[in-house]
């Protein structure tokens, strides 16, 4: 069966390059699922969970804003600001991040900082949710 | 000839200095490795961005975006990326030489300064500062350069900036760093910066891409990313240059110090021997004198 080559790059590093069977990504227009031989596509991603199936096993990553390109050769490139693999999520760190962000939101009045705090809160919440989910599925 | 005690003091001082410089060399070496790795790690991202840009270029007219069009209003701006701390050899000096040259060419040009050294330099020469940023951590994250990217894109779009360039030390090797000037805005079209892919019409352009939402919206976003990424990349290069320059400077300093120590040691030994000889002479003359009296 034909596979999709998935590449995930963030500003700091190339996070992932692997052959997968299916990808589900959150775009600004709604969630999309990509199977092999998908039509060529160029889209914007928003903060959320990107899932992919590699040899019948489902993995997920938390991603922030970015882009996804699907080439006609079934190569999927995901370009994002930052991303975390589910196995790298530290629950305690994420919980700490939630607390910090909430505190920052109550304290600051600056519009810009407020937006930043909100974004990091959203991200941390997502990380927690995904971490809990993947733990459950393991048990 | 200075006394043995004075020389001993000097030896001690030189040894202490060499210990410090050796430690600083080691710290810089490890920081340098990290900075180099970081600079390399961002390459896939840059490549992916460029590929996406060229894909876009094949579908829509990219010349319409304000980042790609030059306008006549506003001032020229240069971003100078220097270091926060000194002791890194001629690194900042070379950088400031080019800064002065740039300023000569753009009389009304303003500067955005990164690093305490650049700030001190600009104040001394009375240069026109637009903004300054200091105290960047050793590991730079993209969130740290966001404010700078925001400033330049905003000021460029409302035409208070005519052009934006970055002047920084490009990392070539541990021993060689060269001043590099990049024209950031308006985005150059025919340079080796990789951006040339935009003007080339992609041969694979027959492929129909679906764009969600619209190609224009994606281009707008993508160019913003491109801007940030270029800025980020030059920051990483500058950091790598800083640490390697400091490492080399500290290595030279420790070498000089150990040379000094061996020189002083020789001098000390000589003066000690001279002391012993003259004491021996004194003793023998005294003994001889006594024998003669008896």
XYZ file of C-alpha atoms in Angstrom:
433
model
C 0.000 0.000 0.000
C 1.195 3.487 -0.810
C 2.353 5.578 2.110
C 2.567 9.269 2.813
C 5.913 10.815 3.693
C 5.278 13.141 6.587
C 7.825 15.830 7.463
C 7.306 18.109 10.430
C 9.653 21.081 10.712
C 9.627 23.745 13.374
C 11.687 26.918 13.480
C 14.125 25.239 15.811
C 14.530 21.804 14.275
C 13.233 19.091 11.983
C 11.039 17.169 14.354
C 9.841 14.271 12.312
C 10.312 12.533 8.972
C 8.477 9.274 8.628
C 6.203 7.146 6.439
C 2.620 7.147 7.571
C -0.757 5.872 6.380
C -3.030 8.696 7.401
C -2.798 12.233 8.754
C -5.436 14.338 10.440
C -4.633 18.020 10.797
C -6.455 21.093 12.145
C -6.597 23.744 9.414
C -8.218 27.149 9.650
C -11.084 25.838 7.542
C -11.676 22.836 9.755
C -10.080 19.495 10.420
C -8.886 17.539 7.386
C -7.750 13.973 6.964
C -5.151 13.113 4.349
C -4.827 9.675 2.813
C -2.351 8.571 0.135
C -2.981 10.080 -3.327
C -4.611 13.121 -1.839
C -5.069 16.053 -4.192
C -2.306 18.718 -4.020
C -3.184 21.081 -1.225
C -1.788 24.138 0.467
C -3.376 25.262 3.686
C -2.925 27.131 6.922
C -2.851 25.286 10.224
C -4.073 26.508 13.545
C -3.092 25.482 17.054
C -4.338 22.014 17.775
C -3.649 18.333 17.595
C -2.131 16.679 14.560
C -2.678 12.924 14.446
C -1.059 10.391 12.202
C -1.251 6.626 11.856
C 2.037 4.845 11.506
C 1.766 1.067 11.151
C -1.696 0.882 12.702
C -0.555 2.867 15.706
C -1.894 6.341 16.245
C 0.445 9.128 17.344
C -0.268 12.753 17.924
C 1.536 16.030 18.284
C 0.565 19.397 19.600
C 1.222 22.025 16.960
C 0.923 25.769 16.815
C 0.080 27.967 13.831
C 1.710 27.154 10.529
C 1.218 25.614 7.113
C 0.653 22.255 5.564
C 1.493 21.335 1.992
C 0.461 18.143 0.301
C 2.383 17.520 -2.892
C 1.018 15.365 -5.718
C 3.646 12.746 -4.797
C 1.965 12.261 -1.429
C 4.612 14.135 0.481
C 3.199 16.117 3.342
C 5.220 18.958 4.800
C 4.092 20.598 8.003
C 5.723 23.941 8.784
C 4.879 25.229 12.247
C 6.192 27.618 14.877
C 6.521 24.866 17.397
C 5.395 21.318 17.953
C 5.652 18.694 20.683
C 5.399 14.945 20.215
C 2.969 13.232 22.555
C 5.686 11.048 24.044
C 7.675 14.198 24.886
C 4.889 15.973 26.691
C 5.585 16.357 30.351
C 2.345 16.536 32.276
C 3.786 18.439 35.202
C 5.419 20.965 32.886
C 2.188 21.505 31.014
C 0.279 21.967 34.253
C 2.842 24.482 35.404
C 2.472 26.298 32.092
C -1.296 26.462 32.582
C -0.844 27.972 36.020
C 1.720 30.498 34.761
C -0.441 31.535 31.852
C -3.524 31.951 34.046
C -1.547 34.049 36.477
C -0.161 36.190 33.674
C -3.672 36.709 32.334
C -4.991 38.008 35.614
C -2.025 40.324 36.106
C -1.303 41.971 32.783
C -3.356 44.648 31.147
C -1.213 44.845 28.024
C -3.194 43.561 25.073
C -0.193 41.898 23.452
C 0.923 40.022 26.536
C -2.625 38.956 27.164
C -2.807 37.410 23.719
C 0.515 35.638 24.237
C -0.623 34.256 27.575
C -3.871 33.093 26.069
C -2.049 31.304 23.275
C 0.291 29.524 25.666
C -2.633 28.583 27.883
C -4.430 27.053 24.933
C -1.363 25.097 23.993
C -0.681 23.825 27.484
C -4.297 22.704 27.903
C -4.037 20.782 24.647
C -0.829 19.133 25.791
C -2.476 17.998 28.990
C -5.467 16.605 27.158
C -3.323 14.686 24.712
C -1.031 13.393 27.415
C -3.979 12.070 29.382
C -5.489 10.496 26.320
C -2.338 8.702 25.277
C -1.869 7.448 28.827
C -5.347 6.005 28.860
C -4.873 4.220 25.579
C -1.695 2.640 26.891
C -3.502 1.205 29.902
C 66.572 43.408 38.096
C 63.398 43.097 40.127
C 63.676 41.063 43.252
C 62.743 37.388 43.367
C 59.720 38.140 45.492
C 58.296 40.598 42.957
C 58.767 38.120 40.153
C 57.053 35.430 42.186
C 54.077 37.742 42.645
C 53.906 38.337 38.907
C 54.011 34.626 38.173
C 51.126 34.058 40.510
C 49.063 36.767 38.840
C 49.747 35.444 35.358
C 48.832 31.936 36.450
C 45.568 33.127 37.937
C 44.697 34.998 34.766
C 45.438 31.983 32.637
C 43.167 29.889 34.833
C 40.309 32.328 34.282
C 40.829 32.611 30.536
C 41.089 28.846 30.266
C 37.748 28.476 32.016
C 36.187 31.108 29.790
C 37.558 29.338 26.740
C 35.960 26.101 27.835
C 32.590 27.765 28.490
C 32.674 29.476 25.106
C 33.610 26.230 23.388
C 30.545 24.436 24.711
C 28.307 27.404 23.955
C 29.769 27.578 20.489
C 28.962 23.948 19.771
C 25.401 24.499 20.866
C 25.038 27.653 18.809
C 26.440 25.913 15.734
C 24.079 22.989 16.134
C 21.170 25.334 16.544
C 22.120 27.218 13.403
C 22.237 23.934 11.499
C 18.972 22.640 12.937
C 16.933 25.456 11.440
C 18.002 24.677 7.893
C 15.157 22.211 7.097
C 12.661 24.844 8.114
C 14.216 27.458 5.871
C 14.260 24.999 2.981
C 10.633 24.033 3.520
C 9.627 27.698 3.600
C 11.439 28.401 0.361
C 9.866 25.432 -1.347
C 6.445 26.585 -0.268
C 7.155 30.083 -1.536
C 8.141 28.794 -4.919
C 5.021 26.645 -5.061
C 2.980 29.725 -4.386
C 4.913 31.782 -6.892
C 3.936 29.410 -9.632
C 0.267 29.988 -9.004
C -0.275 33.628 -8.247
C 1.282 36.972 -8.970
C 3.535 37.561 -6.014
C 4.580 41.049 -7.049
C 1.537 42.575 -5.492
C 2.507 42.017 -1.903
C 3.757 45.171 -0.121
C 6.838 43.307 1.196
C 8.002 42.840 -2.388
C 7.407 46.360 -3.613
C 9.729 49.212 -2.752
C 8.331 52.616 -1.915
C 9.944 56.040 -1.692
C 8.743 57.294 1.684
C 10.450 56.780 5.030
C 14.016 56.206 6.213
C 16.524 53.441 5.707
C 17.023 51.188 8.687
C 19.774 48.776 9.631
C 19.626 46.141 12.314
C 23.018 45.721 13.950
C 23.468 42.442 15.779
C 26.326 42.781 18.247
C 27.095 41.084 21.551
C 26.155 41.895 25.118
C 29.558 41.109 26.530
C 33.053 41.936 25.408
C 36.242 39.864 25.365
C 35.577 38.510 21.926
C 38.470 39.914 19.969
C 37.880 42.148 16.983
C 34.375 40.858 16.376
C 32.442 43.970 17.338
C 35.081 46.271 15.888
C 34.655 44.818 12.425
C 30.923 45.043 12.792
C 31.030 48.697 13.794
C 33.322 49.566 10.894
C 30.655 48.353 8.485
C 28.029 50.160 10.498
C 29.849 53.444 9.966
C 30.187 52.716 6.270
C 26.489 51.991 6.066
C 25.710 55.213 7.903
C 27.857 57.179 5.465
C 25.837 55.810 2.573
C 22.506 56.430 4.279
C 22.841 59.809 5.932
C 19.389 59.771 7.480
C 19.478 56.084 8.267
C 18.314 54.844 11.623
C 19.633 51.890 13.567
C 18.002 49.085 15.476
C 20.613 47.850 17.892
C 20.995 44.420 19.377
C 23.408 43.955 22.252
C 24.933 46.299 24.806
C 28.120 46.787 22.830
C 26.274 48.255 19.868
C 24.288 50.546 22.151
C 27.442 51.879 23.796
C 29.058 52.355 20.407
C 26.093 54.221 18.906
C 25.825 56.514 21.915
C 29.516 57.365 21.674
C 29.233 58.281 18.021
C 25.857 59.944 18.373
C 24.189 57.700 15.810
C 20.476 57.795 15.230
C 18.902 54.963 17.234
C 15.417 53.770 16.468
C 15.229 50.940 18.969
C 17.542 48.850 21.065
C 17.366 45.329 22.442
C 19.795 43.916 24.967
C 20.263 40.846 27.145
C 19.357 38.077 24.773
C 19.821 34.632 26.281
C 22.392 32.243 24.856
C 19.719 29.975 23.498
C 17.582 32.160 21.313
C 13.969 31.197 20.799
C 11.787 32.621 18.109
C 9.615 34.356 20.672
C 12.552 36.626 21.463
C 12.900 38.008 17.969
C 9.159 38.486 17.481
C 9.126 42.061 18.830
C 11.797 43.055 16.331
C 9.974 41.390 13.453
C 6.765 43.118 14.495
C 8.414 46.527 14.582
C 9.980 46.247 11.165
C 6.988 44.801 9.384
C 4.647 47.376 10.903
C 6.872 50.366 10.196
C 7.586 49.112 6.708
C 3.935 48.697 5.871
C 3.009 52.193 7.026
C 5.927 53.513 4.980
C 7.998 55.022 7.774
C 10.784 52.606 6.811
C 12.065 52.703 3.275
C 14.284 49.667 3.524
C 15.545 47.330 6.221
C 18.928 45.596 6.225
C 20.635 43.398 8.763
C 24.335 43.762 9.512
C 25.822 40.887 11.479
C 28.839 38.620 11.744
C 28.336 35.621 9.536
C 29.715 32.393 10.912
C 32.079 30.806 8.407
C 34.311 28.744 10.657
C 35.557 28.837 14.208
C 38.463 31.015 13.120
C 36.741 33.125 10.482
C 33.713 35.351 10.870
C 32.822 37.913 8.267
C 30.533 40.911 8.243
C 27.443 40.224 6.209
C 24.744 42.620 5.124
C 21.360 41.275 4.116
C 18.624 43.346 2.559
C 15.596 42.209 4.453
C 12.917 44.518 3.115
C 11.849 44.985 0.403
C 12.617 41.347 -0.230
C 15.333 41.115 -2.868
C 14.390 39.189 -5.946
C 17.570 38.129 -7.624
C 19.994 37.281 -4.903
C 21.521 34.087 -3.740
C 19.403 34.272 -0.609
C 17.302 31.507 -2.096
C 14.497 33.887 -2.653
C 15.253 33.854 -6.371
C 13.043 30.801 -6.563
C 10.147 33.212 -6.413
C 10.847 34.876 -9.734
C 11.687 31.681 -11.508
C 8.579 30.152 -12.904
C 8.338 26.685 -11.554
C 8.462 24.091 -14.290
C 6.161 21.873 -12.315
C 3.644 24.687 -12.227
C 1.116 22.662 -14.183
C 0.164 20.999 -10.930
C -3.072 22.362 -9.613
C -2.893 23.146 -5.953
C -5.922 23.740 -3.828
C -5.421 26.713 -1.542
C -7.286 27.069 1.686
C -8.209 29.815 2.420
C -6.957 31.949 -0.529
C -3.449 32.024 -2.047
C -3.150 35.716 -1.138
C -3.840 35.076 2.528
C -1.305 32.262 2.586
C 1.305 34.365 0.808
C 0.840 37.132 3.321
C 1.394 34.730 6.193
C 4.218 32.917 4.507
C 6.133 36.127 3.854
C 5.785 37.081 7.485
C 7.242 33.719 8.403
C 9.995 34.219 5.884
C 10.854 37.556 7.446
C 10.974 36.104 10.937
C 13.000 33.148 9.803
C 15.617 35.285 8.057
C 15.918 37.394 11.159
C 16.137 34.337 13.385
C 18.761 32.727 11.194
C 20.984 35.810 11.320
C 20.636 35.899 15.091
C 21.810 32.324 15.312
C 24.739 33.011 13.014
C 25.674 36.039 15.076
C 25.578 33.996 18.275
C 27.728 31.259 16.785
C 30.215 33.900 15.632
C 30.264 35.544 19.025
C 31.041 32.366 20.888
C 33.693 31.179 18.486
C 35.357 34.598 18.444
C 35.371 34.614 22.216
C 36.741 31.113 22.357
C 39.620 32.007 20.042
C 40.312 35.239 21.929
C 40.395 33.376 25.227
C 42.609 30.679 23.786
C 45.085 33.327 22.665
C 44.935 34.942 26.081
C 45.672 31.665 27.877
C 48.530 30.935 25.482
C 49.997 34.374 26.101
C 49.622 33.972 29.834
C 51.431 30.627 29.904
C 54.203 32.105 27.752
C 54.503 34.953 30.207
C 54.653 32.512 33.102
C 57.519 30.545 31.552
C 59.419 33.746 30.794
C 58.987 34.998 34.333
C 59.908 31.609 35.727
C 63.199 31.767 33.839
C 63.860 35.244 35.146
C 62.996 34.109 38.642
C 65.365 31.140 38.447
C 68.147 33.342 37.143
C 67.751 35.874 39.897
C 67.576 33.084 42.501
C 70.794 31.595 41.173
C 72.422 35.000 41.134
C 71.360 35.428 44.767
C 72.856 32.084 45.758
C 76.103 32.816 43.926
C 76.544 36.172 45.596
C 75.756 34.675 49.007
C 78.293 31.910 48.404
C 80.827 34.540 47.417
C 80.148 36.434 50.630
C 80.625 33.295 52.716
C 83.851 32.256 50.996
C 85.360 35.714 51.276
C 84.446 35.805 54.936
C 86.011 32.372 55.524
C 89.142 33.308 53.590
C 89.456 36.561 55.481
C 89.252 34.711 58.820
C 91.877 32.184 57.680
C 94.233 35.011 56.705
C 93.799 36.663 60.093
C 94.695 33.425 61.862
